[in-house]
mmCIF file of C-alpha atoms in Angstrom:
data_model
loop_
_atom_site.group_PDB
_atom_site.id
_atom_site.type_symbol
_atom_site.label_atom_id
_atom_site.label_comp_id
_atom_site.label_asym_id
_atom_site.label_seq_id
_atom_site.Cartn_x
_atom_site.Cartn_y
_atom_site.Cartn_z
ATOM 1 C CA UNK A 1 11.182 -28.980 -152.508
ATOM 2 C CA UNK A 2 7.682 -27.568 -153.113
ATOM 3 C CA UNK A 3 5.181 -29.798 -154.847
ATOM 4 C CA UNK A 4 1.468 -29.589 -155.698
ATOM 5 C CA UNK A 5 -0.830 -32.481 -156.017
ATOM 6 C CA UNK A 6 -4.306 -32.320 -157.790
ATOM 7 C CA UNK A 7 -6.304 -35.483 -157.046
ATOM 8 C CA UNK A 8 -8.618 -35.437 -159.967
ATOM 9 C CA UNK A 9 -7.253 -35.546 -163.507
ATOM 10 C CA UNK A 10 -10.550 -35.514 -165.258
ATOM 11 C CA UNK A 11 -13.861 -34.544 -163.843
ATOM 12 C CA UNK A 12 -17.232 -34.814 -165.644
ATOM 13 C CA UNK A 13 -20.301 -33.160 -164.114
ATOM 14 C CA UNK A 14 -23.752 -32.138 -165.322
ATOM 15 C CA UNK A 15 -24.760 -28.454 -165.123
ATOM 16 C CA UNK A 16 -25.970 -27.311 -161.726
ATOM 17 C CA UNK A 17 -23.950 -30.018 -159.921
ATOM 18 C CA UNK A 18 -21.521 -28.912 -157.191
ATOM 19 C CA UNK A 19 -17.854 -28.936 -157.759
ATOM 20 C CA UNK A 20 -14.960 -29.594 -155.529
ATOM 21 C CA UNK A 21 -11.462 -30.000 -156.889
ATOM 22 C CA UNK A 22 -8.777 -31.121 -154.560
ATOM 23 C CA UNK A 23 -5.272 -29.548 -154.095
ATOM 24 C CA UNK A 24 -2.605 -30.469 -151.655
ATOM 25 C CA UNK A 25 0.797 -29.015 -151.436
ATOM 26 C CA UNK A 26 3.905 -29.926 -149.682
ATOM 27 C CA UNK A 27 5.757 -27.156 -147.920
ATOM 28 C CA UNK A 28 6.103 -26.458 -144.231
ATOM 29 C CA UNK A 29 6.339 -22.694 -144.198
ATOM 30 C CA UNK A 30 4.296 -19.760 -145.382
ATOM 31 C CA UNK A 31 2.771 -20.234 -148.740
ATOM 32 C CA UNK A 32 0.827 -18.296 -151.275
ATOM 33 C CA UNK A 33 -1.801 -20.377 -153.130
ATOM 34 C CA UNK A 34 -3.496 -20.002 -156.477
ATOM 35 C CA UNK A 35 -5.993 -21.460 -158.747
ATOM 36 C CA UNK A 36 -5.589 -20.771 -162.434
ATOM 37 C CA UNK A 37 -8.086 -21.599 -165.094
ATOM 38 C CA UNK A 38 -7.468 -22.247 -168.790
ATOM 39 C CA UNK A 39 -10.547 -22.228 -170.979
ATOM 40 C CA UNK A 40 -10.333 -23.979 -174.345
ATOM 41 C CA UNK A 41 -8.101 -22.048 -176.718
ATOM 42 C CA UNK A 42 -7.453 -19.245 -174.215
ATOM 43 C CA UNK A 43 -4.572 -18.097 -171.948
ATOM 44 C CA UNK A 44 -4.109 -19.256 -168.451
ATOM 45 C CA UNK A 45 -5.815 -16.763 -166.079
ATOM 46 C CA UNK A 46 -5.960 -16.315 -162.410
ATOM 47 C CA UNK A 47 -9.103 -17.527 -160.745
ATOM 48 C CA UNK A 48 -8.301 -16.718 -157.100
ATOM 49 C CA UNK A 49 -5.505 -16.421 -154.699
ATOM 50 C CA UNK A 50 -4.690 -16.768 -151.033
ATOM 51 C CA UNK A 51 -1.959 -14.796 -149.328
ATOM 52 C CA UNK A 52 -3.106 -14.295 -145.753
ATOM 53 C CA UNK A 53 -6.183 -13.450 -143.685
ATOM 54 C CA UNK A 54 -9.586 -15.187 -144.253
ATOM 55 C CA UNK A 55 -8.830 -18.780 -145.442
ATOM 56 C CA UNK A 56 -11.976 -18.798 -147.510
ATOM 57 C CA UNK A 57 -11.185 -16.904 -150.619
ATOM 58 C CA UNK A 58 -13.722 -15.882 -153.198
ATOM 59 C CA UNK A 59 -12.707 -15.627 -156.903
ATOM 60 C CA UNK A 60 -14.250 -14.893 -160.089
ATOM 61 C CA UNK A 61 -17.233 -16.571 -161.633
ATOM 62 C CA UNK A 62 -18.616 -17.832 -158.353
ATOM 63 C CA UNK A 63 -15.525 -19.999 -157.499
ATOM 64 C CA UNK A 64 -14.113 -20.093 -153.979
ATOM 65 C CA UNK A 65 -11.295 -22.018 -152.333
ATOM 66 C CA UNK A 66 -10.588 -22.792 -148.716
ATOM 67 C CA UNK A 67 -7.007 -22.901 -147.257
ATOM 68 C CA UNK A 68 -6.775 -25.510 -144.548
ATOM 69 C CA UNK A 69 -3.263 -25.141 -143.121
ATOM 70 C CA UNK A 70 -3.533 -28.308 -141.057
ATOM 71 C CA UNK A 71 -4.236 -30.403 -143.974
ATOM 72 C CA UNK A 72 -1.989 -28.480 -146.534
ATOM 73 C CA UNK A 73 -4.959 -28.207 -148.716
ATOM 74 C CA UNK A 74 -6.415 -25.468 -150.922
ATOM 75 C CA UNK A 75 -9.567 -27.119 -152.496
ATOM 76 C CA UNK A 76 -11.582 -25.242 -155.172
ATOM 77 C CA UNK A 77 -15.367 -25.159 -154.989
ATOM 78 C CA UNK A 78 -18.407 -24.005 -156.843
ATOM 79 C CA UNK A 79 -21.952 -24.698 -155.613
ATOM 80 C CA UNK A 80 -23.466 -24.925 -159.097
ATOM 81 C CA UNK A 81 -21.399 -25.320 -162.258
ATOM 82 C CA UNK A 82 -22.206 -24.225 -165.776
ATOM 83 C CA UNK A 83 -21.432 -25.441 -169.164
ATOM 84 C CA UNK A 84 -19.033 -22.476 -169.559
ATOM 85 C CA UNK A 85 -16.947 -23.784 -166.661
ATOM 86 C CA UNK A 86 -15.555 -26.459 -168.947
ATOM 87 C CA UNK A 87 -11.788 -25.823 -168.748
ATOM 88 C CA UNK A 88 -8.555 -26.999 -167.164
ATOM 89 C CA UNK A 89 -7.932 -25.911 -163.666
ATOM 90 C CA UNK A 90 -4.447 -25.628 -162.104
ATOM 91 C CA UNK A 91 -3.528 -25.358 -158.509
ATOM 92 C CA UNK A 92 -0.217 -23.565 -157.761
ATOM 93 C CA UNK A 93 1.935 -22.657 -154.878
ATOM 94 C CA UNK A 94 4.579 -20.001 -154.109
ATOM 95 C CA UNK A 95 6.582 -20.692 -151.130
ATOM 96 C CA UNK A 96 8.050 -17.202 -150.719
ATOM 97 C CA UNK A 97 10.695 -17.317 -153.408
ATOM 98 C CA UNK A 98 10.245 -16.151 -156.980
ATOM 99 C CA UNK A 99 8.825 -19.283 -158.431
ATOM 100 C CA UNK A 100 5.309 -20.627 -158.747
ATOM 101 C CA UNK A 101 4.963 -24.378 -158.925
ATOM 102 C CA UNK A 102 1.905 -25.859 -160.645
ATOM 103 C CA UNK A 103 -0.096 -29.045 -160.162
ATOM 104 C CA UNK A 104 -0.787 -31.272 -163.067
ATOM 105 C CA UNK A 105 -4.205 -29.767 -163.662
ATOM 106 C CA UNK A 106 -7.757 -31.073 -163.639
ATOM 107 C CA UNK A 107 -9.731 -31.198 -166.812
ATOM 108 C CA UNK A 108 -13.305 -30.281 -166.030
ATOM 109 C CA UNK A 109 -16.002 -31.202 -168.487
ATOM 110 C CA UNK A 110 -19.542 -29.940 -167.848
ATOM 111 C CA UNK A 111 -22.356 -31.790 -169.696
ATOM 112 C CA UNK A 112 -25.168 -29.414 -170.833
ATOM 113 C CA UNK B 1 -2.217 -5.974 -165.865
ATOM 114 C CA UNK B 2 0.212 -6.999 -168.417
ATOM 115 C CA UNK B 3 -0.506 -8.454 -171.871
ATOM 116 C CA UNK B 4 2.049 -11.023 -173.186
ATOM 117 C CA UNK B 5 2.416 -12.163 -176.712
ATOM 118 C CA UNK B 6 4.421 -14.917 -178.104
ATOM 119 C CA UNK B 7 5.715 -15.689 -181.580
ATOM 120 C CA UNK B 8 5.261 -18.083 -183.260
ATOM 121 C CA UNK B 9 2.042 -19.450 -181.990
ATOM 122 C CA UNK B 10 2.894 -22.818 -183.304
ATOM 123 C CA UNK B 11 5.547 -24.609 -185.401
ATOM 124 C CA UNK B 12 6.393 -27.907 -186.762
ATOM 125 C CA UNK B 13 10.091 -28.602 -186.839
ATOM 126 C CA UNK B 14 12.475 -31.267 -187.955
ATOM 127 C CA UNK B 15 14.496 -33.285 -185.467
ATOM 128 C CA UNK B 16 17.962 -31.658 -184.928
ATOM 129 C CA UNK B 17 16.971 -28.149 -185.691
ATOM 130 C CA UNK B 18 16.473 -25.226 -183.297
ATOM 131 C CA UNK B 19 13.572 -22.915 -182.723
ATOM 132 C CA UNK B 20 13.597 -19.438 -180.997
ATOM 133 C CA UNK B 21 10.412 -18.356 -179.367
ATOM 134 C CA UNK B 22 9.912 -14.798 -178.605
ATOM 135 C CA UNK B 23 7.896 -13.270 -175.715
ATOM 136 C CA UNK B 24 6.890 -9.545 -175.687
ATOM 137 C CA UNK B 25 5.291 -7.967 -172.739
ATOM 138 C CA UNK B 26 3.363 -4.726 -173.100
ATOM 139 C CA UNK B 27 4.826 -3.193 -169.930
ATOM 140 C CA UNK B 28 8.117 -3.396 -168.074
ATOM 141 C CA UNK B 29 8.373 -6.349 -165.739
ATOM 142 C CA UNK B 30 11.009 -7.480 -163.348
ATOM 143 C CA UNK B 31 10.775 -11.212 -163.731
ATOM 144 C CA UNK B 32 9.952 -13.316 -166.625
ATOM 145 C CA UNK B 33 9.669 -17.159 -166.753
ATOM 146 C CA UNK B 34 9.484 -19.930 -169.273
ATOM 147 C CA UNK B 35 7.325 -22.986 -168.743
ATOM 148 C CA UNK B 36 6.861 -26.169 -170.638
ATOM 149 C CA UNK B 37 3.489 -27.950 -170.696
ATOM 150 C CA UNK B 38 3.744 -31.403 -172.230
ATOM 151 C CA UNK B 39 0.598 -33.176 -173.272
ATOM 152 C CA UNK B 40 -1.379 -34.262 -170.216
ATOM 153 C CA UNK B 41 1.251 -32.846 -167.823
ATOM 154 C CA UNK B 42 1.508 -29.812 -165.638
ATOM 155 C CA UNK B 43 3.259 -26.613 -166.301
ATOM 156 C CA UNK B 44 6.968 -27.175 -165.555
ATOM 157 C CA UNK B 45 9.203 -24.285 -164.924
ATOM 158 C CA UNK B 46 12.142 -24.296 -167.304
ATOM 159 C CA UNK B 47 13.915 -21.110 -166.120
ATOM 160 C CA UNK B 48 13.682 -17.757 -164.608
ATOM 161 C CA UNK B 49 14.894 -14.865 -166.878
ATOM 162 C CA UNK B 50 15.993 -11.624 -165.224
ATOM 163 C CA UNK B 51 17.177 -8.641 -167.239
ATOM 164 C CA UNK B 52 20.886 -8.158 -167.080
ATOM 165 C CA UNK B 53 21.804 -11.517 -165.802
ATOM 166 C CA UNK B 54 21.940 -15.062 -166.811
ATOM 167 C CA UNK B 55 18.863 -17.096 -166.646
ATOM 168 C CA UNK B 56 18.352 -19.440 -163.646
ATOM 169 C CA UNK B 57 17.525 -22.903 -164.739
ATOM 170 C CA UNK B 58 15.430 -25.560 -162.948
ATOM 171 C CA UNK B 59 16.700 -29.061 -162.253
ATOM 172 C CA UNK B 60 16.557 -30.999 -165.489
ATOM 173 C CA UNK B 61 16.983 -28.079 -167.749
ATOM 174 C CA UNK B 62 20.316 -26.721 -169.092
ATOM 175 C CA UNK B 63 21.406 -23.630 -170.896
ATOM 176 C CA UNK B 64 22.844 -25.576 -173.765
ATOM 177 C CA UNK B 65 19.454 -27.073 -174.582
ATOM 178 C CA UNK B 66 17.356 -23.947 -173.653
ATOM 179 C CA UNK B 67 19.351 -20.759 -174.098
ATOM 180 C CA UNK B 68 17.406 -17.704 -172.966
ATOM 181 C CA UNK B 69 17.915 -14.103 -173.587
ATOM 182 C CA UNK B 70 16.556 -11.188 -171.671
ATOM 183 C CA UNK B 71 17.829 -8.039 -173.390
ATOM 184 C CA UNK B 72 15.444 -5.613 -171.710
ATOM 185 C CA UNK B 73 12.499 -5.333 -169.300
ATOM 186 C CA UNK B 74 9.779 -6.222 -171.948
ATOM 187 C CA UNK B 75 11.333 -8.987 -174.049
ATOM 188 C CA UNK B 76 12.757 -12.467 -173.722
ATOM 189 C CA UNK B 77 13.462 -15.426 -176.039
ATOM 190 C CA UNK B 78 13.712 -19.100 -175.462
ATOM 191 C CA UNK B 79 15.644 -21.327 -177.920
ATOM 192 C CA UNK B 80 14.882 -25.074 -177.998
ATOM 193 C CA UNK B 81 18.146 -26.459 -179.462
ATOM 194 C CA UNK B 82 18.804 -29.743 -181.295
ATOM 195 C CA UNK B 83 15.197 -30.692 -181.027
ATOM 196 C CA UNK B 84 13.823 -34.256 -180.715
ATOM 197 C CA UNK B 85 10.277 -35.439 -180.637
ATOM 198 C CA UNK B 86 10.413 -35.395 -176.837
ATOM 199 C CA UNK B 87 10.602 -31.562 -177.062
ATOM 200 C CA UNK B 88 7.057 -31.566 -178.626
ATOM 201 C CA UNK B 89 5.268 -29.371 -176.116
ATOM 202 C CA UNK B 90 3.581 -25.933 -175.409
ATOM 203 C CA UNK B 91 6.031 -23.369 -174.276
ATOM 204 C CA UNK B 92 4.627 -20.589 -172.200
ATOM 205 C CA UNK B 93 6.175 -17.250 -171.313
ATOM 206 C CA UNK B 94 5.116 -15.676 -168.125
ATOM 207 C CA UNK B 95 5.851 -12.469 -166.287
ATOM 208 C CA UNK B 96 5.247 -10.995 -162.824
ATOM 209 C CA UNK B 97 3.643 -7.537 -162.503
ATOM 210 C CA UNK B 98 4.170 -6.480 -158.845
ATOM 211 C CA UNK B 99 5.147 -9.912 -157.652
ATOM 212 C CA UNK B 100 4.068 -13.596 -157.650
ATOM 213 C CA UNK B 101 0.561 -12.446 -156.747
ATOM 214 C CA UNK B 102 0.305 -10.896 -160.168
ATOM 215 C CA UNK B 103 1.446 -13.401 -162.704
ATOM 216 C CA UNK B 104 0.462 -13.182 -166.416
ATOM 217 C CA UNK B 105 0.834 -15.798 -169.143
ATOM 218 C CA UNK B 106 1.239 -15.695 -172.822
ATOM 219 C CA UNK B 107 -0.816 -17.686 -175.157
ATOM 220 C CA UNK B 108 1.847 -20.293 -175.562
ATOM 221 C CA UNK B 109 3.758 -21.682 -178.472
ATOM 222 C CA UNK B 110 2.782 -25.154 -179.614
ATOM 223 C CA UNK B 111 5.848 -26.960 -180.954
ATOM 224 C CA UNK B 112 5.743 -30.275 -182.746
ATOM 225 C CA UNK B 113 8.969 -31.932 -183.532
ATOM 226 C CA UNK B 114 8.918 -34.673 -186.133
#
C-alpha cells in the first residue's frame, strides 16, 4: 500500500532562513506527487505538483520541490521564508488510482 | 477550479447521536472524497463517493458508521453515526476536477463529541 512519511512534525525558523521539508513515499511504480498547504483558518490548497518531466517543480509563493526517484523523495524547499509562510504543509502521493494519500503534515512556524 | 462548501462548519454533539455533514460543489465533479483529520494527525481518506454507486470505503471505515450519499454530481453527505469522543475530528470533503491533478478541498467540519 502507498504511504507517505514527513520527517519533521514541527519546524520553527526565523524569517529569511532557508527551508527544506522532507517527504518520502513508498510505492514502486509511477507516482504523482503533491505538496499542499493549509494556512491558519483556511482551506487546504495546492502548492505544487509533479507528474512527469523536469523533476524540479516550481510552485506558488517561491516554493519548489525536487523529485528524486532513486530516493523515493519529494522534498519541499524555499530559499528564504517569510512570516506569512507559517502554515501546515502536507506531502501527498497518487499512485495512478483514484486516491491521494497524505503524509502527517509539518507544522511550520516562522518567527518574525 | 471548483469551490466546495460544507455545512455545518462546526458542531458539538452528544455521545450516541448522529451528525450529517453536507458538501456542495459549485460545478459538476466526477469523484468526491471524504477525509478525516484528527488532532495532530494527517488527512485520512474515509471513502470515495461516486454518483450513482455505493461509496467505496477505506480499511478501517464501514458504511454502518459512516454512511455516505451522492445523489448528484455536485452534492454529497457524510453521516457520522452513533458518535463517541473518538470521532472528534475535522471532516473534509474533497473533489476532483479533471482528475487527481486537480483536487479541491472544502473548509472542513469541526466535530466535537462530548
